[in-house]
mmCIF file of C-alpha atoms in Angstrom:
data_model
loop_
_atom_site.group_PDB
_atom_site.id
_atom_site.type_symbol
_atom_site.label_atom_id
_atom_site.label_comp_id
_atom_site.label_asym_id
_atom_site.label_seq_id
_atom_site.Cartn_x
_atom_site.Cartn_y
_atom_site.Cartn_z
ATOM 1 C CA UNK A 138 0.000 0.000 0.000
ATOM 2 C CA UNK A 139 1.316 3.437 -0.868
ATOM 3 C CA UNK A 140 2.092 5.912 1.867
ATOM 4 C CA UNK A 141 -0.736 8.482 1.896
ATOM 5 C CA UNK A 142 1.632 11.464 2.267
ATOM 6 C CA UNK A 143 3.710 10.272 -0.684
ATOM 7 C CA UNK A 144 0.560 9.722 -2.704
ATOM 8 C CA UNK A 145 -0.636 13.267 -1.982
ATOM 9 C CA UNK A 146 2.758 14.652 -3.008
ATOM 10 C CA UNK A 147 2.694 12.611 -6.196
ATOM 11 C CA UNK A 148 -0.764 13.879 -7.057
ATOM 12 C CA UNK A 149 0.313 17.441 -6.288
ATOM 13 C CA UNK A 150 3.278 17.181 -8.649
ATOM 14 C CA UNK A 151 1.107 15.593 -11.310
ATOM 15 C CA UNK A 152 -1.304 18.535 -11.182
ATOM 16 C CA UNK A 153 1.579 20.868 -12.060
ATOM 17 C CA UNK A 154 2.847 18.615 -14.854
ATOM 18 C CA UNK A 155 2.282 20.177 -18.290
ATOM 19 C CA UNK A 156 0.317 17.186 -19.562
ATOM 20 C CA UNK A 157 -1.946 17.233 -16.512
ATOM 21 C CA UNK A 158 -2.813 20.932 -16.372
ATOM 22 C CA UNK A 159 -6.530 21.521 -16.182
ATOM 23 C CA UNK A 160 -8.293 21.953 -19.505
ATOM 24 C CA UNK A 161 -11.474 23.261 -17.883
ATOM 25 C CA UNK A 162 -10.712 26.985 -18.102
ATOM 26 C CA UNK A 163 -13.263 29.194 -19.839
ATOM 27 C CA UNK A 164 -10.538 30.322 -22.239
ATOM 28 C CA UNK A 165 -10.949 29.133 -25.819
ATOM 29 C CA UNK A 166 -7.840 27.563 -27.324
ATOM 30 C CA UNK A 167 -7.920 26.743 -31.018
ATOM 31 C CA UNK A 168 -5.887 26.833 -34.184
ATOM 32 C CA UNK A 169 -5.391 30.295 -35.588
ATOM 33 C CA UNK A 170 -7.389 31.448 -38.575
ATOM 34 C CA UNK A 171 -5.848 32.998 -41.655
ATOM 35 C CA UNK A 172 -7.464 36.369 -40.991
ATOM 36 C CA UNK A 173 -5.887 36.494 -37.495
ATOM 37 C CA UNK A 174 -2.256 36.123 -38.541
ATOM 38 C CA UNK A 175 -1.575 39.855 -38.737
ATOM 39 C CA UNK A 176 -2.956 40.476 -35.232
ATOM 40 C CA UNK A 177 -1.042 37.487 -33.843
ATOM 41 C CA UNK A 178 2.227 38.758 -35.315
ATOM 42 C CA UNK A 179 1.653 42.135 -33.669
ATOM 43 C CA UNK A 180 0.846 40.515 -30.320
ATOM 44 C CA UNK A 181 3.956 38.317 -30.479
ATOM 45 C CA UNK A 182 6.206 41.310 -31.072
ATOM 46 C CA UNK A 183 4.627 43.228 -28.185
ATOM 47 C CA UNK A 184 4.348 40.418 -25.648
ATOM 48 C CA UNK A 185 7.374 38.168 -26.119
ATOM 49 C CA UNK A 186 10.812 39.744 -25.568
ATOM 50 C CA UNK A 187 13.212 39.215 -28.443
ATOM 51 C CA UNK A 188 10.537 38.073 -30.880
ATOM 52 C CA UNK A 189 10.686 40.054 -34.085
ATOM 53 C CA UNK A 190 8.596 37.995 -36.439
ATOM 54 C CA UNK A 191 6.600 39.772 -39.077
ATOM 55 C CA UNK A 192 3.274 38.818 -40.554
ATOM 56 C CA UNK A 193 4.887 37.406 -43.690
ATOM 57 C CA UNK A 194 7.169 35.028 -41.790
ATOM 58 C CA UNK A 195 4.393 33.931 -39.430
ATOM 59 C CA UNK A 196 2.071 33.291 -42.354
ATOM 60 C CA UNK A 197 4.716 31.082 -43.932
ATOM 61 C CA UNK A 198 4.707 28.881 -40.830
ATOM 62 C CA UNK A 199 0.920 28.910 -40.709
ATOM 63 C CA UNK A 200 0.665 27.881 -44.369
ATOM 64 C CA UNK A 201 3.181 25.081 -43.822
ATOM 65 C CA UNK A 202 1.346 23.695 -40.777
ATOM 66 C CA UNK A 203 -1.778 25.441 -39.369
ATOM 67 C CA UNK A 204 -1.581 23.260 -36.223
ATOM 68 C CA UNK A 205 1.628 25.074 -35.246
ATOM 69 C CA UNK A 206 -0.135 28.273 -34.156
ATOM 70 C CA UNK A 207 -2.777 28.382 -31.424
ATOM 71 C CA UNK A 208 -4.735 31.361 -30.151
ATOM 72 C CA UNK A 209 -6.141 31.932 -26.676
ATOM 73 C CA UNK A 210 -9.415 33.857 -26.701
ATOM 74 C CA UNK A 211 -12.367 34.727 -24.490
ATOM 75 C CA UNK A 212 -15.689 35.928 -25.834
ATOM 76 C CA UNK A 213 -14.136 36.696 -29.178
ATOM 77 C CA UNK A 214 -11.211 38.699 -27.775
ATOM 78 C CA UNK A 215 -7.681 37.466 -28.439
ATOM 79 C CA UNK A 216 -5.753 37.076 -25.182
ATOM 80 C CA UNK A 217 -2.573 35.591 -26.590
ATOM 81 C CA UNK A 218 -1.209 32.633 -28.413
ATOM 82 C CA UNK A 219 1.300 29.836 -28.591
ATOM 83 C CA UNK A 220 3.498 28.829 -31.514
ATOM 84 C CA UNK A 221 5.344 25.563 -32.114
ATOM 85 C CA UNK A 222 8.028 24.241 -34.420
ATOM 86 C CA UNK A 223 7.226 20.596 -35.128
ATOM 87 C CA UNK A 224 10.485 18.791 -35.864
ATOM 88 C CA UNK A 225 11.189 15.459 -37.512
ATOM 89 C CA UNK A 226 13.912 13.076 -36.318
ATOM 90 C CA UNK A 227 16.675 15.014 -38.064
ATOM 91 C CA UNK A 228 15.275 18.224 -36.617
ATOM 92 C CA UNK A 229 15.390 16.805 -33.090
ATOM 93 C CA UNK A 230 19.043 15.849 -33.489
ATOM 94 C CA UNK A 231 19.863 19.205 -35.100
ATOM 95 C CA UNK A 232 18.214 21.057 -32.214
ATOM 96 C CA UNK A 233 20.392 19.260 -29.661
ATOM 97 C CA UNK A 234 23.580 19.625 -31.710
ATOM 98 C CA UNK A 235 22.997 23.301 -32.410
ATOM 99 C CA UNK A 236 22.695 22.814 -36.152
ATOM 100 C CA UNK A 237 19.072 23.965 -35.992
ATOM 101 C CA UNK A 238 18.470 27.606 -35.079
ATOM 102 C CA UNK A 239 15.035 28.296 -33.544
ATOM 103 C CA UNK A 240 15.433 32.008 -34.258
ATOM 104 C CA UNK A 241 16.004 31.285 -37.960
ATOM 105 C CA UNK A 242 14.334 27.901 -38.437
ATOM 106 C CA UNK A 243 15.106 25.862 -41.521
ATOM 107 C CA UNK A 244 12.002 24.118 -42.836
ATOM 108 C CA UNK A 245 14.039 21.108 -43.947
ATOM 109 C CA UNK A 246 13.994 19.989 -40.303
ATOM 110 C CA UNK A 247 10.221 20.263 -39.939
ATOM 111 C CA UNK A 248 7.817 17.337 -39.880
ATOM 112 C CA UNK A 249 5.260 17.511 -42.672
ATOM 113 C CA UNK A 250 1.550 17.737 -41.877
ATOM 114 C CA UNK A 251 1.115 13.981 -42.309
ATOM 115 C CA UNK A 252 4.291 12.997 -40.481
ATOM 116 C CA UNK A 253 4.702 11.940 -36.872
ATOM 117 C CA UNK A 254 6.429 14.694 -34.899
ATOM 118 C CA UNK A 255 9.711 13.715 -33.192
ATOM 119 C CA UNK A 256 10.151 16.880 -31.098
ATOM 120 C CA UNK A 257 7.992 19.916 -30.380
ATOM 121 C CA UNK A 258 9.850 23.178 -29.918
ATOM 122 C CA UNK A 259 7.724 25.763 -28.124
ATOM 123 C CA UNK A 260 8.629 28.799 -30.176
ATOM 124 C CA UNK A 261 6.701 31.382 -28.180
ATOM 125 C CA UNK A 262 3.998 31.833 -25.569
ATOM 126 C CA UNK A 263 2.402 35.183 -24.963
ATOM 127 C CA UNK A 264 -0.708 35.632 -22.858
ATOM 128 C CA UNK A 265 -2.090 38.217 -20.473
ATOM 129 C CA UNK A 266 -4.627 37.983 -17.682
ATOM 130 C CA UNK A 267 -6.758 34.872 -17.831
ATOM 131 C CA UNK A 268 -5.207 33.826 -21.133
ATOM 132 C CA UNK A 269 -2.452 31.807 -19.451
ATOM 133 C CA UNK A 270 -5.172 29.494 -18.070
ATOM 134 C CA UNK A 271 -5.440 28.137 -21.608
ATOM 135 C CA UNK A 272 -2.174 26.225 -21.232
ATOM 136 C CA UNK A 273 -4.039 23.083 -20.210
ATOM 137 C CA UNK A 274 -5.953 23.096 -23.478
ATOM 138 C CA UNK A 275 -2.744 23.767 -25.389
ATOM 139 C CA UNK A 276 -1.265 20.677 -23.722
ATOM 140 C CA UNK A 277 -4.327 18.715 -24.821
ATOM 141 C CA UNK A 278 -3.663 19.896 -28.382
ATOM 142 C CA UNK A 279 -0.240 18.260 -28.127
ATOM 143 C CA UNK A 280 -1.771 14.957 -27.028
ATOM 144 C CA UNK A 281 -3.223 14.371 -30.463
ATOM 145 C CA UNK A 282 -1.776 11.217 -32.098
ATOM 146 C CA UNK A 283 0.616 13.141 -34.348
ATOM 147 C CA UNK A 284 2.285 14.960 -31.425
ATOM 148 C CA UNK A 285 1.706 12.712 -28.428
ATOM 149 C CA UNK A 286 5.102 10.977 -28.360
ATOM 150 C CA UNK A 287 7.149 14.122 -28.992
ATOM 151 C CA UNK A 288 8.950 15.635 -26.017
ATOM 152 C CA UNK A 289 8.717 19.433 -25.788
ATOM 153 C CA UNK A 290 11.667 21.839 -25.846
ATOM 154 C CA UNK A 291 11.956 25.554 -25.192
ATOM 155 C CA UNK A 292 14.375 28.366 -24.381
ATOM 156 C CA UNK A 293 12.906 30.888 -21.932
ATOM 157 C CA UNK A 294 13.379 34.576 -22.650
ATOM 158 C CA UNK A 295 12.130 35.861 -19.278
ATOM 159 C CA UNK A 296 12.240 34.922 -15.597
ATOM 160 C CA UNK A 297 8.481 34.281 -15.713
ATOM 161 C CA UNK A 298 8.941 31.920 -18.632
ATOM 162 C CA UNK A 299 11.642 30.018 -16.772
ATOM 163 C CA UNK A 300 9.451 29.765 -13.665
ATOM 164 C CA UNK A 301 6.569 28.525 -15.774
ATOM 165 C CA UNK A 302 8.700 25.739 -17.214
ATOM 166 C CA UNK A 303 9.969 24.693 -13.801
ATOM 167 C CA UNK A 304 6.466 24.420 -12.368
ATOM 168 C CA UNK A 305 5.190 22.423 -15.347
ATOM 169 C CA UNK A 306 7.953 19.811 -15.382
ATOM 170 C CA UNK A 307 10.612 21.147 -17.757
ATOM 171 C CA UNK A 308 14.292 20.620 -16.913
ATOM 172 C CA UNK A 309 17.483 21.944 -18.465
ATOM 173 C CA UNK A 310 19.241 19.503 -20.786
ATOM 174 C CA UNK A 311 22.821 19.368 -22.082
ATOM 175 C CA UNK A 312 22.960 20.652 -25.646
ATOM 176 C CA UNK A 313 24.763 23.044 -27.954
ATOM 177 C CA UNK A 314 21.758 25.354 -27.660
ATOM 178 C CA UNK A 315 21.962 28.026 -24.975
ATOM 179 C CA UNK A 316 19.621 27.365 -22.045
ATOM 180 C CA UNK A 317 17.624 24.565 -23.668
ATOM 181 C CA UNK A 318 14.878 22.990 -21.542
ATOM 182 C CA UNK A 319 12.965 19.764 -22.150
ATOM 183 C CA UNK A 320 9.633 18.470 -20.979
ATOM 184 C CA UNK A 321 9.605 14.692 -21.218
ATOM 185 C CA UNK A 322 6.155 13.305 -21.820
ATOM 186 C CA UNK A 323 5.028 11.099 -18.909
ATOM 187 C CA UNK A 324 4.711 8.003 -21.112
ATOM 188 C CA UNK A 325 8.301 8.462 -22.362
ATOM 189 C CA UNK A 326 9.830 8.434 -18.879
ATOM 190 C CA UNK A 327 11.593 5.459 -17.370
ATOM 191 C CA UNK A 328 9.702 4.054 -14.347
ATOM 192 C CA UNK A 329 12.617 4.822 -12.031
ATOM 193 C CA UNK A 330 13.252 8.301 -13.379
ATOM 194 C CA UNK A 331 12.873 11.230 -11.016
ATOM 195 C CA UNK A 332 11.814 14.737 -11.912
ATOM 196 C CA UNK A 333 12.734 18.110 -10.529
ATOM 197 C CA UNK A 334 9.666 20.054 -9.546
ATOM 198 C CA UNK A 335 9.207 23.516 -8.135
ATOM 199 C CA UNK A 336 8.763 23.897 -4.399
ATOM 200 C CA UNK A 337 6.312 26.729 -4.923
ATOM 201 C CA UNK A 338 3.682 27.733 -7.427
ATOM 202 C CA UNK A 339 3.668 31.307 -8.667
ATOM 203 C CA UNK A 340 1.158 33.406 -10.525
ATOM 204 C CA UNK A 341 1.726 33.712 -14.262
ATOM 205 C CA UNK A 342 -0.917 36.275 -15.138
ATOM 206 C CA UNK A 343 1.443 38.008 -17.559
ATOM 207 C CA UNK A 344 3.783 35.229 -18.623
ATOM 208 C CA UNK A 345 5.936 35.891 -21.660
ATOM 209 C CA UNK A 346 8.000 32.997 -22.862
#
C-alpha cells in the first residue's frame, strides 16, 4: 500500500505537470485562422521579448502547418497565443547539436503535416490575464496522435517563462543550444526516473515565454 503522504505529493506534482494541467478553463484555445495572422504577429512582437517575427514570416509557418499556431481567446477577444516548431527526427538531433536555429528555423527539419512529430519546440507563448489558463488546453492539443510521443523543448526569454517551465515539469538539458529545456512526456519516462519540480507555485498572469 502506498504511503498516503507520498501519494498526496505525487498527485500534487502531477497537477503541475504540463500534460496534466486543467483543460477546464473558460478560455478558448484553437488553431489560428488565416485572418488572425496579422494580429497574432503584432501581439507576439509586443508580448514576447526578443521576438521580431513579421506577418509574412508567421504566415509562412501557418501555411506550412496550421496546427503550429494556437490562439487563446475569451468571448471573441484574443488574449494571446502559442506557436510551435514541429520537428522530424533530423530536426530533433539538429536542435540538440545546435545545427538547428530556432530564431532562424530551416524548414528542412520540420515534420510535414502527415508525419509523426519527433520533437515539439515551443517557439513562443504570450498571454495576459486569464489567457495563461489556456495552457491546459494547449497541452491537450499536443496529445493528439501526431504529437503525443514528442517531447517538448523551449528556451525561456524571461524569468516568468523560466518559472513557468519549472512548475510544469521542464528541466534543463545538455545541448549546444543556450539554455535549452525539455519536458519529457510522462509516457516516455523510465519508471525509475525522477523529476525536478518547483517547491512553490507562482502566478503567471502576464507570462511571456
